[in-house]
Amino acid sequence: MVVLVRRRVMGCLIWLGLSLAGVMDTAASSQAVDQSNVIIVGGDHNYPPYEFINEEGEPDGYNTDLTRAIAEVMGIDVEIRLGNWAEIRELLETGEIDVVQGMAYSPERAELYDFAPPHAIVHQSVFARKGQASITDLQELRGKEVIVQERGVMHDLMLQNDVGAQLFPAEAHADALRMLASGKHDYALVANLPGLYLGRELELSNIEPVGRTFGARRYGYSVVKGNEELLAQFSEGLAILKNTGRQQAIYDRWLGPLEKSGVAWKKIGQGAAVVSAVLLLVLGGIVIWNRMLTREVARRAQELQFQQQKLIQADKMTSLGVLVSGVAHEINNPCSLVLMNLSMLKEVLRDSEEAYEAFYQQHGDFVLGHLPYSRMRKEIPSMLEDISSGAQRIRRIVDDLRDFARQGPVDLSESVDLNEVVAAAIRLVDSTIRKSTDHFRLRYDESAPRFRGSAQKIEQVVINLIVNACQALDSRDKAISVTTQYEAVKGLLRLEVRDEGRGIEPENLSRLSDPFFTTNREQGGMGLGLSVSLSIVQEHGGTLDYDSEPGKGTRAVLSLPINPGTLPNEQ
């Protein structure tokens, strides 16, 4: 009986062990199946704002958020791995990575990979240290030392075209820009937006993009040839995100605001409150002080009134700075969208030209956009270029206006290029110039060195001089000329603004810089512009002189000293 019980107990234990083993095998098999269903998505570990490793050591960026959103809407499991770009491409080709979330398209790459519809357009730029010559064509890099990202699209392009440059591969865009900033090699070929982003984040202030952007490339998901089923899942997910607006929201978050705000809005509000309180205290003090003044002290009362006007003007400029910053952001966003879509439209036009031309040759002329095709095929390319030029001009004007309105403590230690200041001032008053004269002449002295001062303050002086010249003209047939000149012997930079206007009476010449004196009172002039300009020039150790003859025009000359040791060719 005891033996029988023992046998039954042993049988139960054996059955229980076999059952547990089966459960463990089933769990391991399930785990293996689940692991096999995870899609490995690769990308560059240092390609902001598209994809990068953040401060917490996690994948981040536009591409990464897009991949996670696609995985959510398609119900798939993904694992994102970011690393060295050359190694990521090798892992994709060997099958250790299933899909790359951001790769620029090229015909050569299309022989190795399949590409989904693009989710961005990436432009390339040539970066150089400040003062180096601009590059307008890749052929101009012949004989130069050029840094490229290893196995990046520009590395491939330079090797295929055999430009004749000496190439120095770098692991990432950040490494390429650091090498260039440290004085190594001549140029760096990197993507425009990541280059600007990294230059700002790494504070590489001595490098800048030279020439215009080029090589617009479609940028999106890619797989090795033959993996169309996997690529179709990401293409379908991307289409869903586009139709629901989520892709645009992700794009706006990462690529819309291209510049960081220098000060948080909360801090701006606090600063504005402090400034307002200070202004109220100052204005209250002025009111109390005015009550204590007697009528006989006319000169002192006039000085106080002048100071009050300057405070009001400063308050207006503070408000204008906040307004312009917001407006610039709102304008730059649609401008970026226009430029991005414009690149796509140009490619659509190029891809469809052959079909249009074949139809034209076979069936004759036809209507396209309410006009004959024979005319539109010549007009459309120039129309697209006009749109691109107009959008770029809008962006430049907004940037100039934002810089002019920016408020802060006066810093006279900036390195300032007078020619650049004059160019920015002319862009801001371009409409006033075009309304006033048909004969505007501009000549720069390219040998003029930089000087120490405040670019914003000197720009205010230049604007005042040009606007005064425009107001002095009686007709559009009269001319205005603006000239910069460097007198090396005297160590002086000069700006001359000459007009063929009404001129100024001799007795009024000495009063031009007096507060509240103006010859344009009927046109709303306050007589503060030239007075403020003179104080700015004197802060810089310079002079502001006038030479005029009634009926023959006026010549205004701004002279600024060059600091000792500054070379004429210093950049």
XYZ file of C-alpha atoms in Angstrom:
571
model
C 0.000 0.000 0.000
C 2.809 2.366 0.867
C 4.572 1.493 -2.370
C 1.404 2.242 -4.352
C 1.047 5.644 -2.708
C 4.668 6.427 -3.401
C 4.245 5.513 -7.089
C 1.171 7.726 -7.384
C 2.981 10.678 -5.718
C 5.990 10.262 -8.020
C 3.673 10.154 -11.047
C 1.991 13.396 -9.995
C 5.347 15.104 -9.507
C 6.557 13.964 -12.944
C 3.315 15.186 -14.563
C 3.600 18.565 -12.738
C 7.242 18.975 -13.897
C 6.341 18.241 -17.500
C 3.461 20.726 -17.312
C 5.713 23.481 -15.928
C 8.299 22.809 -18.643
C 5.575 23.113 -21.278
C 4.404 26.419 -19.833
C 7.980 27.775 -19.787
C 8.554 26.649 -23.383
C 5.307 28.334 -24.433
C 6.285 31.597 -22.669
C 9.759 31.564 -24.224
C 8.259 30.880 -27.649
C 5.751 33.729 -27.167
C 8.538 36.068 -26.097
C 10.589 35.099 -29.169
C 7.597 35.752 -31.411
C 6.976 39.114 -29.777
C 10.646 40.026 -30.151
C 10.573 39.068 -33.837
C 7.644 41.472 -34.398
C 9.609 44.509 -33.194
C 10.741 46.731 -36.109
C 14.227 48.188 -35.630
C 14.335 51.803 -36.850
C 17.749 53.463 -37.253
C 18.947 57.063 -37.533
C 21.792 59.536 -37.020
C 22.637 60.220 -33.362
C 23.692 63.863 -33.999
C 21.531 65.399 -36.756
C 19.368 67.990 -34.943
C 16.607 68.996 -35.130
C 15.698 65.939 -37.225
C 17.170 63.227 -34.977
C 19.597 63.207 -32.057
C 20.305 61.828 -28.576
C 18.929 64.260 -25.972
C 20.379 65.138 -22.552
C 18.594 62.163 -20.963
C 20.310 59.808 -23.411
C 17.053 59.100 -25.300
C 16.314 59.360 -29.063
C 14.637 62.681 -29.832
C 13.816 65.052 -32.702
C 11.382 65.472 -35.585
C 12.085 62.056 -37.196
C 11.830 60.262 -33.839
C 8.454 61.806 -32.931
C 7.208 60.988 -36.448
C 8.268 57.324 -36.111
C 6.535 56.976 -32.734
C 3.337 58.519 -34.137
C 3.393 56.140 -37.150
C 3.890 53.162 -34.821
C 0.864 54.316 -32.802
C -1.545 54.733 -35.744
C -0.361 51.532 -37.485
C -0.345 49.391 -34.314
C 3.256 48.233 -34.721
C 6.111 47.906 -32.233
C 9.303 49.808 -33.022
C 12.706 50.153 -31.385
C 14.636 53.301 -32.340
C 18.422 53.039 -32.482
C 20.507 56.144 -33.214
C 24.225 55.965 -33.937
C 27.076 56.901 -36.241
C 25.557 57.470 -39.694
C 28.095 55.349 -41.596
C 27.528 52.451 -39.183
C 23.741 52.859 -39.399
C 23.896 52.473 -43.194
C 26.002 49.315 -42.818
C 23.525 47.863 -40.280
C 20.664 48.609 -42.692
C 22.444 46.862 -45.542
C 23.270 43.796 -43.393
C 19.685 43.531 -42.096
C 20.377 44.313 -38.437
C 18.218 47.442 -38.867
C 14.895 47.204 -40.748
C 14.284 50.820 -41.767
C 16.041 54.216 -41.582
C 13.770 57.085 -40.500
C 15.612 59.839 -42.381
C 17.675 59.449 -45.562
C 18.171 61.999 -48.365
C 17.179 60.686 -51.780
C 19.570 60.464 -54.712
C 19.389 58.446 -57.961
C 22.504 56.520 -56.907
C 21.018 55.600 -53.540
C 17.776 54.557 -55.257
C 19.723 51.644 -56.782
C 20.353 50.272 -53.266
C 17.325 51.454 -51.271
C 13.585 51.997 -51.668
C 12.210 55.356 -50.422
C 8.835 56.328 -48.940
C 7.203 59.674 -49.877
C 9.318 62.434 -48.272
C 8.334 64.013 -44.978
C 10.773 66.955 -45.381
C 13.033 68.708 -47.888
C 16.670 69.097 -46.811
C 18.907 71.771 -48.358
C 22.699 71.671 -48.300
C 25.077 74.561 -47.553
C 28.771 75.314 -47.760
C 30.012 76.562 -44.361
C 33.215 78.577 -43.995
C 35.028 80.682 -41.441
C 34.003 84.327 -41.583
C 35.926 86.301 -44.172
C 36.375 83.431 -46.635
C 35.146 83.712 -50.224
C 31.563 82.687 -51.066
C 30.932 79.472 -53.004
C 28.221 79.574 -55.676
C 29.051 76.277 -57.412
C 30.596 73.017 -56.216
C 33.182 73.245 -58.990
C 34.703 76.198 -57.122
C 35.802 73.719 -54.420
C 38.409 72.211 -56.743
C 41.771 72.074 -54.967
C 40.183 72.994 -51.600
C 40.123 70.974 -48.373
C 36.470 70.088 -47.716
C 34.962 68.363 -44.658
C 31.959 66.063 -45.294
C 29.954 63.638 -43.177
C 31.170 60.109 -43.785
C 28.787 58.306 -46.185
C 26.458 61.341 -46.112
C 24.680 62.483 -49.267
C 27.294 65.210 -49.971
C 30.117 62.688 -49.475
C 28.445 60.473 -52.092
C 27.891 63.436 -54.446
C 31.485 64.709 -54.228
C 32.874 61.229 -54.929
C 30.541 60.636 -57.871
C 31.178 64.013 -59.531
C 34.928 63.986 -58.865
C 35.005 67.741 -58.212
C 38.727 67.637 -57.443
C 38.478 68.687 -53.805
C 40.427 66.946 -51.037
C 37.773 65.338 -48.827
C 38.044 64.893 -45.035
C 35.222 62.655 -43.696
C 33.806 63.414 -40.232
C 31.604 61.179 -38.125
C 28.806 63.758 -37.679
C 27.812 67.299 -38.681
C 28.870 68.595 -35.255
C 32.375 67.164 -35.725
C 32.644 68.758 -39.176
C 31.669 72.201 -37.876
C 33.993 71.951 -34.863
C 36.923 71.069 -37.140
C 36.145 74.028 -39.397
C 35.751 76.458 -36.465
C 39.082 75.332 -34.993
C 40.895 76.416 -38.174
C 41.176 73.032 -39.889
C 40.598 72.805 -43.658
C 38.771 75.315 -45.884
C 35.071 74.446 -46.065
C 32.444 72.058 -44.661
C 29.578 70.613 -46.712
C 26.628 69.996 -44.352
C 22.844 70.161 -44.368
C 21.712 73.775 -43.983
C 19.254 73.556 -41.066
C 21.293 71.103 -38.916
C 24.378 73.236 -39.623
C 22.675 76.426 -38.418
C 21.171 74.600 -35.433
C 24.491 73.087 -34.332
C 26.404 76.332 -34.959
C 24.062 78.108 -32.572
C 23.985 75.348 -29.942
C 27.782 74.911 -29.969
C 28.317 78.727 -30.074
C 30.589 78.519 -33.125
C 30.440 82.247 -33.840
C 33.330 82.336 -36.336
C 31.668 80.208 -39.036
C 28.727 80.918 -41.336
C 27.085 79.552 -44.501
C 28.559 81.174 -47.628
C 26.588 81.494 -50.862
C 23.048 80.266 -51.359
C 21.662 76.876 -50.364
C 21.676 74.138 -53.010
C 21.016 70.456 -53.527
C 17.448 70.302 -52.185
C 16.843 66.614 -51.416
C 13.697 64.659 -50.618
C 14.126 63.276 -47.103
C 12.212 60.348 -45.663
C 12.029 56.677 -44.661
C 14.073 54.112 -46.616
C 14.639 50.337 -46.645
C 16.924 48.028 -48.577
C 15.678 46.923 -51.985
C 12.996 44.237 -51.799
C 11.449 45.218 -48.454
C 8.455 47.019 -50.021
C 5.918 45.534 -47.575
C 7.620 47.107 -44.548
C 8.086 50.420 -46.370
C 4.377 50.397 -47.294
C 3.442 50.348 -43.580
C 5.465 53.491 -42.901
C 4.158 55.162 -46.090
C 0.571 54.436 -45.055
C 1.202 55.668 -41.502
C 2.780 58.865 -42.816
C -0.230 59.446 -45.097
C -2.578 59.065 -42.111
C -0.556 61.570 -40.078
C -0.586 64.062 -42.969
C -4.348 63.763 -43.484
C -5.103 64.158 -39.762
C -2.740 67.109 -39.326
C -0.464 65.361 -36.813
C 2.537 65.374 -39.157
C 2.217 69.163 -39.582
C 1.971 69.607 -35.806
C 5.187 67.608 -35.313
C 6.859 69.588 -38.112
C 5.807 72.915 -36.571
C 7.117 71.860 -33.185
C 10.633 71.024 -34.406
C 11.171 72.889 -37.671
C 8.737 75.844 -37.470
C 10.453 78.064 -34.895
C 13.978 78.112 -36.422
C 15.327 80.579 -33.841
C 15.128 80.340 -30.119
C 13.689 83.333 -28.403
C 16.505 85.150 -26.615
C 14.339 85.769 -23.513
C 11.349 83.790 -22.213
C 7.971 85.493 -22.541
C 7.516 85.385 -18.771
C 10.823 87.193 -18.301
C 9.846 89.690 -20.996
C 6.637 90.419 -19.118
C 8.505 90.847 -15.849
C 11.085 93.072 -17.531
C 8.368 95.174 -19.157
C 6.657 95.595 -15.773
C 9.920 96.751 -14.183
C 10.637 99.133 -17.076
C 7.094 100.514 -16.898
C 7.413 101.062 -13.144
C 10.756 102.828 -13.620
C 9.317 104.979 -16.405
C 6.342 105.910 -14.268
C 8.662 106.907 -11.424
C 10.850 108.942 -13.789
C 7.866 110.636 -15.406
C 6.396 111.366 -11.977
C 9.717 112.883 -10.938
C 9.760 114.985 -14.100
C 6.231 116.263 -13.379
C 7.142 117.191 -9.790
C 10.377 118.792 -10.994
C 8.517 120.820 -13.630
C 6.183 122.197 -10.936
C 9.224 123.536 -9.083
C 10.627 125.310 -12.132
C 9.946 128.938 -12.784
C 8.832 130.365 -16.111
C 12.139 132.246 -16.457
C 14.209 129.020 -16.784
C 13.126 128.368 -20.390
C 16.314 126.581 -21.458
C 16.100 124.105 -18.564
C 12.433 123.401 -19.296
C 13.304 122.673 -22.934
C 15.992 120.180 -21.890
C 13.571 118.369 -19.606
C 11.012 118.202 -22.414
C 13.654 116.718 -24.684
C 14.515 114.047 -22.105
C 10.822 113.225 -21.756
C 10.511 112.708 -25.514
C 13.521 110.368 -25.467
C 11.923 108.307 -22.679
C 8.660 108.032 -24.618
C 10.592 107.014 -27.716
C 12.482 104.380 -25.703
C 9.179 103.007 -24.405
C 7.819 102.847 -27.961
C 10.928 101.001 -29.124
C 10.553 98.488 -26.262
C 6.948 97.792 -27.303
C 7.999 97.662 -30.948
C 10.705 95.120 -30.139
C 8.167 92.764 -28.514
C 5.709 93.271 -31.389
C 8.302 92.746 -34.116
C 9.586 89.562 -32.464
C 6.092 88.056 -32.575
C 5.358 89.288 -36.092
C 8.712 87.985 -37.353
C 7.871 84.521 -35.994
C 4.414 84.556 -37.628
C 5.841 85.691 -40.998
C 8.865 83.366 -41.031
C 6.683 80.268 -40.503
C 4.620 80.677 -43.729
C 7.786 81.823 -45.541
C 9.495 78.555 -44.585
C 6.435 76.630 -45.753
C 6.393 78.533 -49.080
C 10.094 77.839 -49.687
C 9.755 74.150 -48.799
C 6.695 73.641 -51.032
C 8.335 75.694 -53.786
C 11.218 73.224 -53.974
C 8.708 70.392 -54.346
C 6.798 72.303 -57.081
C 10.044 72.822 -59.007
C 10.698 69.099 -58.903
C 7.111 68.385 -59.982
C 7.607 70.768 -62.913
C 10.867 69.095 -63.921
C 9.298 65.613 -63.664
C 6.250 66.623 -65.746
C 8.031 68.635 -68.476
C 8.724 65.574 -70.591
C 5.066 64.457 -70.557
C 3.805 67.979 -71.337
C 6.297 68.340 -74.185
C 5.391 64.943 -75.663
C 1.683 65.841 -75.589
C 2.479 69.232 -77.160
C 4.506 67.662 -79.983
C 1.791 65.084 -80.665
C -1.400 67.150 -80.291
C -0.262 70.739 -80.710
C -0.775 73.647 -78.336
C -3.228 73.352 -75.427
C -4.487 75.496 -72.538
C -2.671 75.280 -69.204
C -3.723 77.669 -66.430
C -5.940 79.670 -68.842
C -2.913 80.355 -71.093
C -1.372 78.477 -74.054
C 1.193 75.853 -73.031
C 3.697 77.303 -75.522
C 3.753 80.445 -73.372
C 3.411 78.834 -69.956
C 6.447 76.543 -70.411
C 8.562 79.698 -70.606
C 6.716 81.610 -67.894
C 6.375 78.988 -65.113
C 10.120 78.646 -64.259
C 10.540 82.422 -64.011
C 7.343 82.666 -61.939
C 8.670 80.077 -59.474
C 12.005 81.918 -59.229
C 10.144 85.203 -58.602
C 8.176 83.543 -55.783
C 11.395 82.199 -54.251
C 13.121 85.596 -54.492
C 10.106 87.332 -52.979
C 9.939 84.927 -50.030
C 13.665 85.323 -49.364
C 13.296 89.119 -49.536
C 10.430 89.017 -47.012
C 12.598 86.979 -44.651
C 15.551 89.395 -44.972
C 13.355 92.451 -44.347
C 11.741 90.837 -41.280
C 15.177 89.924 -39.878
C 16.467 93.481 -40.450
C 13.395 94.990 -38.775
C 13.708 92.650 -35.787
C 17.409 93.498 -35.374
C 16.694 97.238 -35.619
C 13.931 97.066 -32.988
C 15.825 94.786 -30.545
C 16.261 96.489 -27.179
C 19.034 96.027 -24.631
C 21.912 97.827 -22.936
C 24.089 99.861 -25.291
C 27.220 97.853 -26.092
C 29.945 99.780 -27.895
C 32.319 96.802 -28.057
C 30.731 95.013 -31.014
C 32.802 94.436 -34.155
C 30.774 96.386 -36.747
C 30.982 96.397 -40.559
C 29.819 99.837 -41.784
C 28.937 98.468 -45.233
C 26.656 95.813 -43.681
C 24.990 98.436 -41.463
C 24.319 100.699 -44.464
C 22.906 97.766 -46.470
C 20.505 96.832 -43.631
C 19.375 100.464 -43.233
C 18.671 100.770 -46.976
C 16.566 97.612 -46.917
C 14.407 99.074 -44.128
C 13.786 102.412 -45.907
C 13.675 100.968 -49.418
C 10.029 101.958 -49.950
C 10.733 105.560 -48.851
C 13.664 105.764 -51.279
C 11.626 104.394 -54.211
C 8.804 106.873 -53.515
C 11.225 109.815 -53.383
C 13.655 109.341 -56.283
C 14.353 107.416 -59.469
C 18.084 108.054 -59.156
C 19.539 106.381 -56.076
C 23.248 105.595 -56.184
C 25.187 103.458 -53.718
C 28.947 102.836 -53.572
C 30.816 100.792 -50.970
C 34.522 100.961 -50.134
C 35.327 97.239 -49.932
C 38.603 97.978 -48.127
C 36.798 99.536 -45.162
C 37.737 97.757 -41.898
C 35.420 96.918 -39.049
C 35.190 99.208 -36.023
C 34.117 98.932 -32.393
C 30.654 100.238 -31.585
C 26.935 99.464 -31.685
C 25.610 98.348 -35.082
C 22.009 99.056 -34.020
C 22.764 102.642 -32.955
C 24.793 103.469 -36.084
C 21.994 101.965 -38.206
C 19.573 104.431 -36.552
C 21.861 107.311 -37.574
C 22.099 106.065 -41.181
C 18.305 105.714 -41.419
C 17.820 109.298 -40.146
C 20.283 110.694 -42.708
C 18.706 108.828 -45.656
C 15.121 109.685 -44.658
C 16.077 113.380 -44.288
C 17.634 113.264 -47.765
C 14.421 111.768 -49.204
C 12.273 114.433 -47.532
C 14.469 117.198 -49.014
C 13.720 116.232 -52.643
C 11.148 118.196 -54.679
C 10.765 115.602 -57.448
C 11.695 112.047 -58.354
C 14.162 113.346 -60.957
C 16.515 114.558 -58.203
C 19.187 112.101 -57.040
C 20.485 110.717 -53.742
C 23.914 109.118 -53.383
C 25.271 107.112 -50.436
C 29.016 106.387 -50.227
C 31.302 104.690 -47.706
C 35.012 105.513 -47.639
C 38.060 104.563 -45.583
C 40.840 107.103 -45.045
C 43.732 104.958 -43.850
C 46.082 107.907 -43.200
C 43.643 109.550 -40.776
C 42.254 106.263 -39.457
C 38.673 107.328 -40.221
C 35.627 105.643 -41.688
C 33.311 108.022 -43.527
C 29.707 107.763 -44.696
C 28.497 110.456 -47.085
C 24.780 110.988 -47.855
C 24.296 113.576 -50.625
C 20.978 114.792 -52.028
C 19.933 117.253 -54.754
C 17.101 118.678 -52.686
C 16.065 122.112 -51.495
C 19.193 122.701 -49.430
C 19.467 124.506 -46.071
C 19.883 128.192 -45.342
C 23.354 129.080 -43.919
C 21.887 130.414 -40.665
C 20.129 127.064 -40.046
C 23.111 124.778 -40.652
C 24.514 125.249 -37.150
C 21.118 124.472 -35.589
C 20.452 121.117 -37.333
C 21.441 119.107 -34.269
C 19.527 121.303 -31.788
C 16.635 119.526 -30.003
C 13.211 120.276 -31.564
C 14.677 122.261 -34.468
C 13.291 121.099 -37.827
C 12.570 122.501 -41.292
C 9.866 119.831 -41.817
C 7.463 120.907 -39.080
C 4.532 120.932 -41.524
C 5.299 117.305 -42.449
C 5.117 116.152 -38.831
C 8.822 116.390 -38.019
C 9.707 116.708 -34.306
C 13.307 117.817 -34.677
C 14.667 114.948 -32.568
C 16.199 112.679 -35.251
C 19.447 114.554 -35.937
C 19.854 115.526 -32.282
C 19.650 111.882 -31.208
C 21.935 110.938 -34.113
C 24.588 113.428 -32.967
C 24.550 112.028 -29.420
C 24.981 108.491 -30.794
C 27.904 109.567 -33.014
C 29.578 111.372 -30.102
C 29.245 108.203 -27.978
C 31.320 106.485 -30.683
C 33.914 109.289 -30.666
C 32.878 110.452 -34.153
C 31.561 113.603 -35.831
C 28.524 114.517 -37.931
C 29.022 117.407 -40.376
C 26.750 119.097 -42.917
C 27.479 121.088 -46.058
C 24.570 122.658 -47.920
C 23.640 125.360 -50.414
C 20.016 126.481 -50.951
C 18.605 125.068 -54.176
C 21.589 122.732 -54.777
C 21.234 120.088 -52.114
C 22.893 118.935 -48.907
C 25.830 116.711 -48.031
C 25.932 114.948 -44.634
C 29.210 113.287 -43.586
C 29.466 110.780 -40.717
C 33.069 110.182 -39.529
C 34.006 107.348 -37.148
C 37.475 106.632 -35.754
C 39.113 103.233 -36.144
C 40.548 101.735 -32.962
C 44.377 101.583 -32.900
C 45.716 98.305 -34.263
C 42.706 97.631 -36.510
C 43.835 96.586 -39.979
C 42.030 97.706 -43.159
C 41.461 94.120 -44.212
C 40.384 92.849 -40.812
C 37.220 90.797 -41.063
